[in-house]
XYZ file of C-alpha atoms in Angstrom:
686
model
C -29.577 -46.214 -3.400
C -31.490 -45.271 -6.245
C -33.638 -42.628 -4.266
C -30.581 -41.129 -3.109
C -28.673 -41.093 -6.546
C -31.461 -39.207 -7.785
C -32.024 -36.671 -4.859
C -34.526 -37.923 -3.162
C -33.076 -37.575 0.009
C -36.571 -38.219 2.275
C -37.379 -41.307 0.037
C -33.652 -42.235 0.821
C -33.407 -41.628 4.442
C -36.531 -43.967 4.348
C -35.272 -46.765 2.775
C -31.866 -46.909 4.418
C -34.343 -47.013 8.094
C -36.185 -49.586 7.048
C -32.630 -51.631 6.025
C -31.862 -50.979 9.286
C -34.865 -52.050 11.157
C -33.714 -55.432 9.738
C -30.552 -55.108 10.238
C -29.293 -52.279 13.177
C -25.756 -53.085 13.109
C -25.584 -52.805 9.015
C -22.556 -50.381 8.486
C -23.012 -49.081 5.666
C -26.705 -48.486 5.821
C -25.565 -46.397 8.987
C -23.252 -44.600 6.677
C -25.801 -43.546 3.796
C -28.321 -42.216 6.283
C -25.708 -40.291 7.693
C -24.327 -39.120 4.442
C -28.702 -38.083 4.065
C -28.709 -36.702 7.137
C -25.121 -34.276 6.564
C -27.297 -33.525 2.914
C -30.308 -31.953 4.474
C -28.373 -30.221 7.288
C -28.280 -32.615 10.410
C -24.563 -32.889 11.408
C -25.144 -33.750 14.982
C -27.227 -36.548 13.630
C -24.750 -37.470 10.427
C -21.986 -37.412 12.707
C -23.405 -39.948 14.879
C -24.386 -41.888 12.122
C -21.235 -42.293 10.500
C -19.567 -42.969 13.554
C -21.813 -46.098 14.630
C -20.861 -46.915 10.608
C -17.186 -46.846 11.229
C -17.568 -48.558 14.925
C -19.110 -51.212 13.427
C -16.461 -51.067 9.991
C -13.341 -49.324 10.883
C -11.609 -50.161 7.293
C -13.700 -48.297 4.728
C -11.957 -45.441 3.487
C -15.638 -43.796 2.184
C -16.916 -43.492 5.934
C -13.856 -41.914 7.311
C -13.759 -39.186 4.582
C -17.064 -38.226 4.832
C -17.147 -38.392 8.714
C -14.713 -35.668 8.362
C -16.746 -33.800 5.744
C -19.214 -33.767 8.679
C -16.770 -32.818 11.594
C -15.512 -30.086 9.113
C -18.966 -29.010 9.170
C -18.952 -29.159 12.895
C -15.652 -27.021 13.492
C -14.282 -29.980 14.584
C -10.950 -29.121 12.146
C -8.117 -31.161 14.153
C -10.768 -34.009 14.047
C -11.843 -34.064 10.021
C -7.857 -33.456 9.334
C -7.153 -36.791 11.546
C -10.233 -38.482 9.513
C -9.314 -38.353 5.764
C -6.191 -39.196 6.651
C -7.375 -42.273 7.544
C -9.398 -42.453 4.903
C -6.423 -42.131 2.668
C -4.215 -44.404 4.562
C -6.728 -47.197 3.914
C -7.167 -45.883 0.227
C -4.103 -44.107 -0.887
C -6.243 -43.545 -4.375
C -9.182 -41.693 -2.983
C -8.850 -38.685 -4.761
C -11.750 -36.646 -2.824
C -9.978 -37.386 0.446
C -6.585 -35.914 -0.581
C -8.752 -32.823 -2.274
C -10.802 -32.431 0.947
C -7.861 -32.823 3.113
C -6.274 -30.319 1.305
C -8.672 -27.970 1.288
C -9.522 -28.203 5.576
C -5.484 -28.011 5.877
C -5.020 -24.695 3.823
C -8.401 -23.143 5.881
C -6.049 -23.895 8.949
C -3.143 -21.724 7.482
C -0.754 -25.299 7.015
C -1.018 -24.439 3.494
C 2.138 -26.521 2.357
C 0.783 -29.592 3.876
C -2.220 -28.692 1.680
C -0.190 -28.741 -1.128
C 1.383 -31.837 -1.080
C -1.963 -33.667 -0.798
C -3.798 -31.506 -3.646
C -1.015 -32.901 -5.444
C -1.559 -36.443 -4.539
C -5.032 -35.454 -5.871
C -4.236 -34.180 -9.055
C -1.412 -37.126 -9.855
C -4.476 -39.554 -9.482
C -6.768 -36.932 -11.886
C -4.511 -34.573 -13.665
C -7.552 -33.453 -15.734
C -9.699 -32.180 -12.565
C -10.081 -28.691 -13.703
C -11.631 -27.777 -10.112
C -8.981 -30.058 -8.803
C -6.543 -26.765 -10.226
C -8.495 -24.571 -8.889
C -7.925 -25.867 -5.387
C -4.069 -25.861 -6.318
C -4.214 -22.647 -7.550
C -6.234 -21.472 -4.217
C -3.609 -22.724 -1.914
C -0.345 -21.552 -3.706
C -2.506 -17.642 -3.625
C -1.850 -19.012 0.156
C 1.158 -19.239 -0.288
C 1.630 -15.910 -2.065
C 3.008 -17.353 -5.147
C 0.766 -15.256 -7.638
C 2.588 -16.820 -10.598
C 2.106 -20.584 -9.513
C -1.227 -19.933 -8.639
C -1.926 -17.723 -12.421
C -0.691 -20.830 -14.210
C -3.033 -23.571 -11.756
C -6.326 -21.606 -12.549
C -5.081 -20.952 -16.107
C -4.838 -24.984 -16.261
C -8.349 -25.230 -15.409
C -9.759 -23.271 -17.709
C -7.800 -25.119 -20.161
C -9.310 -27.909 -19.277
C -12.761 -26.609 -18.432
C -13.276 -23.123 -20.526
C -16.776 -23.249 -18.905
C -15.602 -23.320 -15.545
C -16.821 -20.323 -13.318
C -14.364 -20.710 -10.196
C -11.555 -20.472 -12.560
C -12.236 -17.592 -14.280
C -13.000 -16.230 -10.633
C -10.346 -16.988 -8.973
C -7.865 -16.208 -12.010
C -9.478 -12.665 -11.457
C -8.335 -12.769 -7.063
C -4.652 -13.896 -8.282
C -4.743 -10.653 -11.384
C -5.839 -8.541 -8.920
C -2.742 -9.350 -6.013
C -0.370 -9.036 -9.605
C -1.623 -5.515 -9.423
C -3.675 -6.309 -12.910
C -6.777 -4.878 -12.100
C -8.010 -4.702 -16.083
C -7.326 -8.319 -17.017
C -9.357 -9.562 -13.576
C -12.231 -7.419 -14.215
C -12.412 -9.727 -17.998
C -12.560 -13.017 -15.633
C -14.520 -11.469 -13.376
C -17.224 -10.997 -16.047
C -16.323 -14.328 -18.217
C -17.718 -15.933 -15.028
C -20.919 -14.078 -14.115
C -21.336 -14.981 -17.769
C -21.045 -18.427 -17.078
C -22.800 -19.048 -13.910
C -25.350 -15.717 -13.855
C -25.873 -16.112 -10.414
C -22.744 -16.230 -9.287
C -22.873 -13.185 -6.498
C -19.495 -14.088 -5.514
C -18.161 -13.087 -8.885
C -20.296 -10.181 -8.973
C -18.674 -9.251 -5.724
C -15.119 -9.584 -6.646
C -15.928 -7.599 -9.624
C -17.571 -4.779 -7.340
C -14.658 -5.078 -5.368
C -11.923 -4.580 -8.346
C -13.699 -1.685 -9.851
C -13.729 -0.493 -7.115
C -9.916 -0.440 -6.723
C -9.662 1.170 -10.181
C -11.638 4.191 -8.859
C -14.918 3.390 -10.333
C -17.276 3.843 -7.545
C -20.321 3.816 -9.817
C -19.943 0.686 -11.774
C -18.412 -1.062 -8.492
C -21.983 -0.121 -6.539
C -23.935 -1.198 -9.570
C -22.027 -4.804 -9.295
C -22.759 -5.161 -5.488
C -26.344 -3.752 -6.145
C -26.513 -7.466 -8.508
C -25.179 -9.501 -6.007
C -27.554 -8.337 -3.310
C -30.722 -8.858 -6.067
C -29.555 -12.530 -6.396
C -28.315 -12.461 -3.027
C -30.301 -9.922 -0.758
C -28.096 -11.379 2.604
C -24.669 -11.491 0.631
C -23.262 -9.332 4.053
C -19.922 -8.940 1.965
C -21.350 -6.989 -0.984
C -23.709 -5.111 1.581
C -20.674 -3.811 3.251
C -18.684 -3.240 0.000
C -21.809 -1.071 -1.188
C -21.960 1.411 1.722
C -17.902 1.491 1.542
C -18.338 2.393 -2.244
C -19.758 5.643 -1.274
C -16.154 6.422 -0.199
C -14.037 7.079 -3.364
C -10.400 6.288 -3.524
C -9.410 9.591 -4.646
C -11.891 12.072 -5.139
C -11.994 14.239 -8.700
C -12.777 17.718 -7.109
C -12.977 19.881 -4.331
C -17.020 19.165 -4.090
C -16.473 15.632 -4.294
C -14.262 14.913 -1.628
C -16.214 17.627 0.393
C -19.587 15.435 0.192
C -17.763 12.216 0.659
C -18.908 12.058 4.722
C -22.130 12.923 4.379
C -22.539 9.941 1.806
C -20.894 7.139 3.676
C -22.837 8.803 7.200
C -25.835 7.707 4.362
C -24.724 4.647 3.515
C -24.431 3.372 7.445
C -28.201 4.748 7.814
C -28.817 1.569 4.808
C -26.547 -0.351 6.323
C -28.125 -0.483 9.428
C -31.626 -0.799 8.624
C -30.761 -3.609 6.226
C -28.992 -5.567 8.978
C -31.610 -4.446 11.867
C -33.261 -8.166 11.403
C -29.802 -9.970 11.197
C -27.251 -8.098 12.889
C -24.895 -11.096 12.778
C -25.091 -11.221 8.859
C -23.158 -7.737 8.877
C -20.653 -8.469 11.487
C -19.766 -11.939 9.791
C -18.423 -9.907 6.880
C -16.205 -7.523 9.395
C -12.931 -6.789 8.413
C -13.159 -7.683 4.316
C -14.571 -4.310 3.336
C -13.087 -1.336 5.872
C -13.794 2.351 5.487
C -10.090 2.687 5.197
C -10.209 5.336 2.289
C -12.241 7.503 4.809
C -9.401 8.195 7.116
C -8.421 10.285 3.828
C -10.732 12.962 4.000
C -9.915 16.206 6.199
C -13.048 16.025 8.569
C -14.049 15.209 12.171
C -14.626 11.312 11.390
C -15.225 9.920 14.884
C -19.152 9.728 14.922
C -19.264 8.006 12.044
C -16.856 5.570 12.873
C -17.963 5.062 15.933
C -21.346 3.912 14.430
C -19.694 1.625 11.453
C -18.183 -0.189 15.019
C -21.097 -0.639 16.304
C -22.580 -1.785 13.267
C -20.071 -4.662 12.402
C -18.647 -6.002 16.423
C -19.771 -9.082 17.523
C -21.481 -8.407 20.781
C -18.758 -8.554 23.533
C -18.386 -11.632 25.942
C -15.866 -11.581 28.807
C -14.749 -14.347 30.248
C -13.940 -14.639 34.490
C -11.703 -12.454 35.035
C -8.998 -13.587 37.684
C -6.335 -11.646 39.056
C -3.831 -11.375 35.780
C -1.088 -13.650 35.750
C 3.194 -12.410 36.761
C 3.739 -12.481 33.555
C 0.776 -11.539 31.365
C 0.275 -13.233 28.106
C 0.610 -10.589 24.852
C -0.458 -10.867 21.995
C 0.385 -8.589 18.825
C -1.774 -9.449 15.874
C -0.429 -7.861 12.406
C -0.514 -8.278 8.847
C 2.940 -6.402 8.391
C 5.418 -8.212 9.942
C 7.882 -7.755 7.270
C 10.122 -4.647 6.100
C 6.854 -2.218 5.785
C 6.221 1.392 7.730
C 3.924 -0.289 10.726
C 7.411 -3.007 11.342
C 9.752 0.042 10.744
C 8.670 2.892 13.292
C 6.710 0.919 16.047
C 6.138 -3.021 15.794
C 10.495 -3.316 15.234
C 11.038 -0.916 18.052
C 8.359 -2.467 20.316
C 9.927 -6.059 20.331
C 12.671 -4.833 21.305
C 11.773 -3.059 24.560
C 9.316 -5.865 25.845
C 10.630 -6.683 29.505
C 10.236 -10.826 28.992
C 9.721 -10.431 32.754
C 6.168 -9.141 32.713
C 5.340 -10.762 29.605
C 4.738 -13.510 27.384
C 5.303 -12.780 24.093
C 3.428 -13.676 21.075
C 3.337 -12.466 17.358
C 0.426 -13.473 14.887
C 1.457 -12.846 11.415
C -1.811 -12.549 9.447
C -0.531 -11.356 6.031
C 1.165 -13.903 3.330
C 4.378 -11.824 2.561
C 7.873 -12.142 5.129
C 11.261 -11.387 4.905
C 14.483 -10.936 6.944
C 12.259 -9.193 9.127
C 9.828 -11.746 9.797
C 12.118 -14.631 10.844
C 14.028 -12.060 13.733
C 10.383 -11.256 15.013
C 9.734 -15.494 14.804
C 12.922 -16.429 16.453
C 12.653 -13.226 19.052
C 9.356 -14.323 20.545
C 8.389 -16.817 22.966
C 5.241 -17.647 19.701
C 4.795 -17.249 16.573
C 2.491 -18.021 13.666
C 2.101 -17.320 10.608
C 0.836 -18.078 6.854
C -2.597 -17.257 5.449
C -5.272 -18.479 7.869
C -9.592 -17.914 7.071
C -10.858 -15.402 10.045
C -12.490 -18.781 12.127
C -9.226 -20.210 11.839
C -7.271 -17.383 13.086
C -10.243 -16.593 15.810
C -9.373 -20.617 16.934
C -5.408 -19.856 17.094
C -6.238 -16.919 19.555
C -9.158 -18.741 21.658
C -6.081 -21.892 21.503
C -3.465 -18.896 23.224
C -5.832 -17.551 25.621
C -3.748 -14.135 25.890
C -5.145 -11.045 28.542
C -4.200 -8.779 26.077
C -4.163 -7.956 22.322
C -2.620 -5.067 20.419
C -2.785 -4.473 17.137
C -0.508 -2.362 15.513
C -2.775 -0.878 12.679
C -5.985 -1.798 12.595
C -8.555 -0.388 9.597
C -5.210 -2.049 7.240
C -5.849 -5.105 6.399
C -9.055 -7.764 6.406
C -8.155 -10.190 8.393
C -7.015 -8.099 12.084
C -9.823 -5.588 10.649
C -12.315 -8.049 11.433
C -10.786 -10.130 14.772
C -10.407 -6.650 15.781
C -14.344 -6.548 15.719
C -14.670 -9.113 18.136
C -13.964 -9.058 21.964
C -10.723 -12.314 22.170
C -9.118 -11.052 25.093
C -9.980 -9.056 28.496
C -8.027 -5.911 27.367
C -7.338 -5.234 23.566
C -5.856 -1.574 22.218
C -4.645 -0.430 19.028
C -1.153 1.699 17.742
C -1.454 4.598 15.595
C -0.452 2.470 12.360
C -3.323 3.598 10.773
C -3.619 7.263 12.069
C -7.137 7.645 13.127
C -10.315 6.122 15.495
C -10.975 2.885 14.866
C -14.650 3.312 16.263
C -14.340 0.218 17.195
C -16.168 -1.030 20.797
C -14.287 -4.115 21.238
C -10.781 -2.133 21.240
C -10.367 -0.285 24.645
C -7.186 1.098 24.318
C -5.848 3.943 21.592
C -1.877 4.083 22.001
C -0.176 7.767 20.424
C 1.935 9.923 20.876
C 2.138 12.769 23.361
C 3.830 15.578 20.337
C 1.290 14.257 18.317
C -1.457 14.845 19.348
C -3.320 17.709 20.199
C -4.940 19.648 23.467
C -8.475 18.763 22.793
C -7.804 15.367 20.948
C -9.025 12.372 23.579
C -12.775 13.665 22.079
C -11.768 12.290 18.819
C -11.227 8.533 19.661
C -13.803 5.928 21.157
C -11.023 4.368 22.807
C -9.766 5.619 25.798
C -6.786 7.795 24.225
C -3.224 7.123 25.525
C -0.702 9.572 25.277
C 2.763 7.572 24.994
C 6.097 9.844 25.449
C 7.649 11.551 22.013
C 5.593 10.585 19.020
C 4.728 6.953 20.550
C 7.199 5.006 19.038
C 10.900 3.951 19.617
C 12.702 3.817 16.451
C 15.548 1.399 15.505
C 14.846 2.522 11.331
C 17.467 3.940 9.532
C 17.143 5.359 5.735
C 20.855 4.818 5.644
C 21.581 3.159 1.957
C 21.184 4.740 -0.799
C 21.706 4.385 -4.826
C 22.217 7.501 -7.120
C 18.558 8.466 -8.399
C 18.392 8.298 -11.723
C 16.795 11.326 -13.102
C 17.301 14.172 -15.210
C 20.110 16.889 -14.394
C 19.097 19.675 -13.086
C 18.688 23.106 -14.620
C 20.485 25.458 -12.577
C 18.538 27.511 -10.336
C 15.850 24.852 -10.401
C 14.379 24.413 -6.746
C 12.591 20.946 -6.811
C 9.754 20.059 -4.451
C 9.903 16.257 -3.470
C 5.501 15.920 -3.576
C 6.040 12.195 -2.963
C 3.261 10.300 -0.831
C 0.825 8.143 -2.061
C -1.657 10.006 -4.639
C -4.835 9.069 -2.540
C -2.706 11.867 0.287
C -4.015 14.455 -1.802
C -6.522 16.584 -1.075
C -8.235 18.260 -4.506
C -8.583 21.656 -1.676
C -5.130 21.649 -1.157
C -3.871 21.427 -5.239
C -3.779 25.492 -5.047
C -1.255 25.267 -2.275
C 1.034 24.083 -4.895
C 0.075 26.474 -7.902
C 0.669 29.108 -5.241
C 4.322 27.914 -4.272
C 5.161 27.833 -8.002
C 4.099 31.240 -8.638
C 6.515 32.727 -5.716
C 9.105 30.241 -6.170
C 10.446 31.391 -9.538
C 11.895 28.197 -11.322
C 11.115 25.425 -9.839
C 10.010 21.622 -10.108
C 7.252 19.367 -8.236
C 8.476 15.911 -8.383
C 5.579 13.286 -7.773
C 6.127 9.222 -7.469
C 4.094 6.617 -8.757
C 2.848 4.621 -6.486
C 3.808 0.753 -6.746
C 0.032 -0.591 -6.769
C -3.053 1.652 -7.878
C -0.820 3.123 -10.507
C -4.053 4.481 -11.978
C -4.510 7.245 -8.818
C -0.974 8.233 -9.409
C -1.859 9.279 -12.991
C -5.125 10.857 -11.603
C -3.522 12.702 -9.113
C -0.838 14.301 -11.925
C -4.004 15.057 -14.576
C -5.703 16.612 -11.512
C -2.438 19.078 -10.398
C -1.894 19.505 -14.452
C -5.538 20.754 -14.430
C -5.062 23.039 -11.555
C -1.663 25.173 -12.801
C -2.997 25.597 -15.894
C -6.167 27.097 -14.570
C -3.573 28.878 -12.421
C -2.254 29.986 -15.428
C 1.043 27.108 -14.907
C 2.217 25.428 -17.594
C 2.148 21.636 -16.420
C 4.568 20.527 -18.379
C 7.231 22.602 -16.944
C 6.369 22.092 -12.957
C 4.353 18.572 -12.767
C 7.923 15.610 -13.377
C 6.975 11.918 -12.509
C 9.084 9.022 -11.338
C 8.315 5.626 -11.248
C 8.420 3.523 -8.338
C 11.845 2.992 -6.971
C 13.675 0.465 -4.734
C 13.943 1.625 -0.772
C 17.526 2.746 -1.448
C 16.761 4.700 -4.750
C 14.181 6.196 -2.972
C 16.625 7.675 -0.593
C 18.933 8.756 -3.850
C 15.586 10.628 -5.097
C 15.330 12.378 -1.433
C 18.871 13.217 -1.685
C 18.117 15.079 -4.786
C 15.519 17.292 -3.957
C 15.581 20.397 -1.696
C 12.415 20.916 0.462
C 9.592 17.811 0.901
C 5.822 19.311 0.934
C 3.457 17.296 3.478
C 0.572 16.601 2.518
C -2.097 19.120 4.505
C -4.471 16.268 4.602
C -3.250 12.971 5.441
C 0.157 14.337 6.959
C 3.513 11.308 6.928
C 5.521 10.067 9.271
C 7.861 7.511 7.809
C 8.312 9.019 4.811
C 9.225 12.325 6.559
C 11.424 10.547 8.446
C 12.946 9.287 5.757
C 13.425 12.846 4.778
C 14.373 14.036 7.485
C 17.226 11.047 7.871
C 18.179 12.069 4.344
C 18.367 15.607 5.508
C 15.810 17.186 3.497
C 13.857 19.766 4.717
C 10.145 19.516 5.386
C 7.468 21.838 5.390
C 4.271 20.112 7.145
C 1.143 22.088 7.741
C -0.356 21.126 11.174
C -3.839 20.130 11.528
C -6.259 18.856 14.671
C -6.263 15.440 13.838
C -3.910 12.989 14.514
C -3.251 12.297 10.472
C -2.579 15.554 10.051
C -0.537 16.342 12.402
C 2.143 12.588 11.854
C 5.336 14.836 10.363
C 5.009 18.006 12.794
C 5.107 15.722 16.132
C 8.290 13.998 14.245
C 9.902 17.617 13.854
C 8.803 19.210 17.078
C 10.733 15.307 18.897
C 13.968 16.509 16.849
C 13.695 19.786 17.203
C 13.764 20.418 13.870
C 10.319 23.346 14.003
C 10.641 25.434 11.543
C 8.968 23.564 9.108
C 5.801 23.326 11.222
C 3.220 25.450 9.881
C -0.254 26.225 11.434
C -2.572 27.604 8.269
C -2.837 27.030 4.776
C -1.192 30.845 4.062
C 1.718 30.006 6.566
C 2.423 26.851 4.631
C 2.914 28.739 1.294
C 4.965 31.065 2.866
C 7.608 28.360 4.159
C 8.047 26.853 1.082
C 8.521 29.882 -0.669
C 11.238 31.346 1.760
C 12.930 28.205 1.987
C 12.884 27.961 -2.368
C 14.952 31.055 -1.754
C 17.085 29.799 0.591
C 18.000 26.775 -1.839
C 20.256 28.972 -3.686
C 22.519 29.371 -1.578
C 24.012 26.191 -1.923
C 26.270 26.259 1.040
C 23.997 28.096 3.597
C 21.212 25.642 2.297
C 24.311 22.124 2.664
C 24.974 23.555 5.783
C 20.902 23.386 7.003
C 20.656 19.958 5.655
C 24.073 18.403 7.831
C 22.182 20.243 10.393
C 18.518 18.504 10.066
C 20.638 14.982 9.328
C 22.017 15.423 12.833
C 18.927 16.151 14.778
C 17.281 13.463 12.834
C 19.629 10.790 14.982
C 17.229 11.978 17.707
C 14.259 10.190 16.927
C 15.812 6.695 17.511
C 16.760 4.510 20.000
C 14.643 6.385 23.101
C 12.942 2.985 25.254
C 10.941 5.333 26.997
C 7.556 4.722 24.476
C 7.338 1.004 24.960
C 8.340 1.258 28.610
C 5.247 3.389 29.382
C 2.956 1.105 26.890
C 3.853 -2.069 29.042
C 3.076 0.243 32.379
C 0.051 1.084 30.773
C -1.287 -2.456 29.881
C -0.352 -3.802 32.968
C -2.218 -1.179 35.020
C -5.140 -1.556 33.004
C -5.206 -5.073 32.942
C -5.371 -4.849 36.553
C -7.777 -2.666 36.427
C -10.165 -4.499 34.724
C -9.499 -7.801 36.530
C -10.420 -6.260 39.785
């Protein structure tokens, strides 16, 4: 025992074996030898030894607790949970068993049960700072951010030197958009624990999220200096080559090449041990690369080859009469992915052809989540680790997995990089190829794609009818916009997409429109998160207007973030909606036309530059579609003149509002999607 207590594991093992040579059924010696095996990483031997100890004496809580530790590390989570529960049944005041049970339940997505378990541990040991950290982690999984922050703060009160409390408080503050405060706690964490690689990586993530890419890269390098095989930091370092919102035209143009070079370095690092990078898949993704208006197909294909796990397909029998379709999304709630893609899909799926399951990987839920859960055969929600989600998918045994928005969520990004079903497909929730070899089909819309679009996808492109979606959502509730009264004769342009969509090369289009439109205002809307990006965009546009000899105060106007109803009122108060040329918006354009607000869009080569144009073409409102920058400017200027004939413009808005109804309710895209899935599944099994 003395050797064991002082960490001399080899000598401890020798002592326990000597005891067992004299008494082979000594339960304590079997148990402690199993603990040594566990500490030395010999998990199978540990499981056998502790199991034999339990066979000799099943009434010792410590035996079951340590058995749970071993089983958990072996991935036998249900057995581990049962072991911890037996430990606390035998010894209700076993603090560590309650805490271990809480941690494993949380990992498996059973956050409410986990909270009960950790609260029992804290009732027994209320001054244990580490347990308060665990409680905060569980509360974060339950999307109870305020309570999580309070738990971490309590841990820091009890032990100000506990680095994990500062690190995890940083995570909770980032979720609440208090990134600057989070940076302070990450820095405190690494000051307290200079070898805290995860805290350095989180520091880098927060710096990257605030647009400080160079500082982020330095934080990732510090993590890698401590742990060169840290896959998360290595992948994040590559992503730091992609600025969230470039400051200049040159910086934007250089981004694809800089990321390609970062992939070269990543490939060199990953070559000896590719699994280290694949284990990090999803946690950092090239999401912001899509906002650069270039052909990114080959670059994303290279990225996909690096992060995707080798494909292992099970034997393919003929598909059953009713295929098991699994939809995996982090946005089964009020979100553009739900409004435009998911809701209509769930309404129109033929339940005679498909057994439908939805796995909601996000923490946030609302009435739409509840509706989805009530209208499918199987619904699973709650935050889980990627491994836990993978296990749930394996247990469900889907024939087909559909990911509506690959690239927008870390869990779905990680899952999509693995082969978990014979047929795997993506939809255009993130309107660019996934680049992943594990995704077979990409569902888009005939109205959205250009004639050469197939070359822009690694997947097989499927052009569904019209815009590829069956929309049931309406922007039909509004509240008066509390903006300033309009100055007579002033035209108001809505420039209201997320700041990341505005490419610096297009700033001059706005100055040209301003110069040719007479008295006018350009109304931007601050984002709900990454407010700094909105401030950066405003400053950049003010600079562009000043350089063009135009008074920024006169032209550039800013509205705060607003609720959906207030945003509809804002659209009512605008005269013309200017779509972003580099990254067109579908949902916002849909809202605009439903409010009768005419849309000017510049249709480009790629899906992400054609979203609004496809919608306008679909509803027969093609007069807002342009094909060159000059035509975009001319159309906006022409409409600014037309706005001043109030009666005629009101009639045009009313006509557009009626036309917008044509976008709604058509089941044809979803019926075709189902035919394509069945045909592809049948072909795969042949």
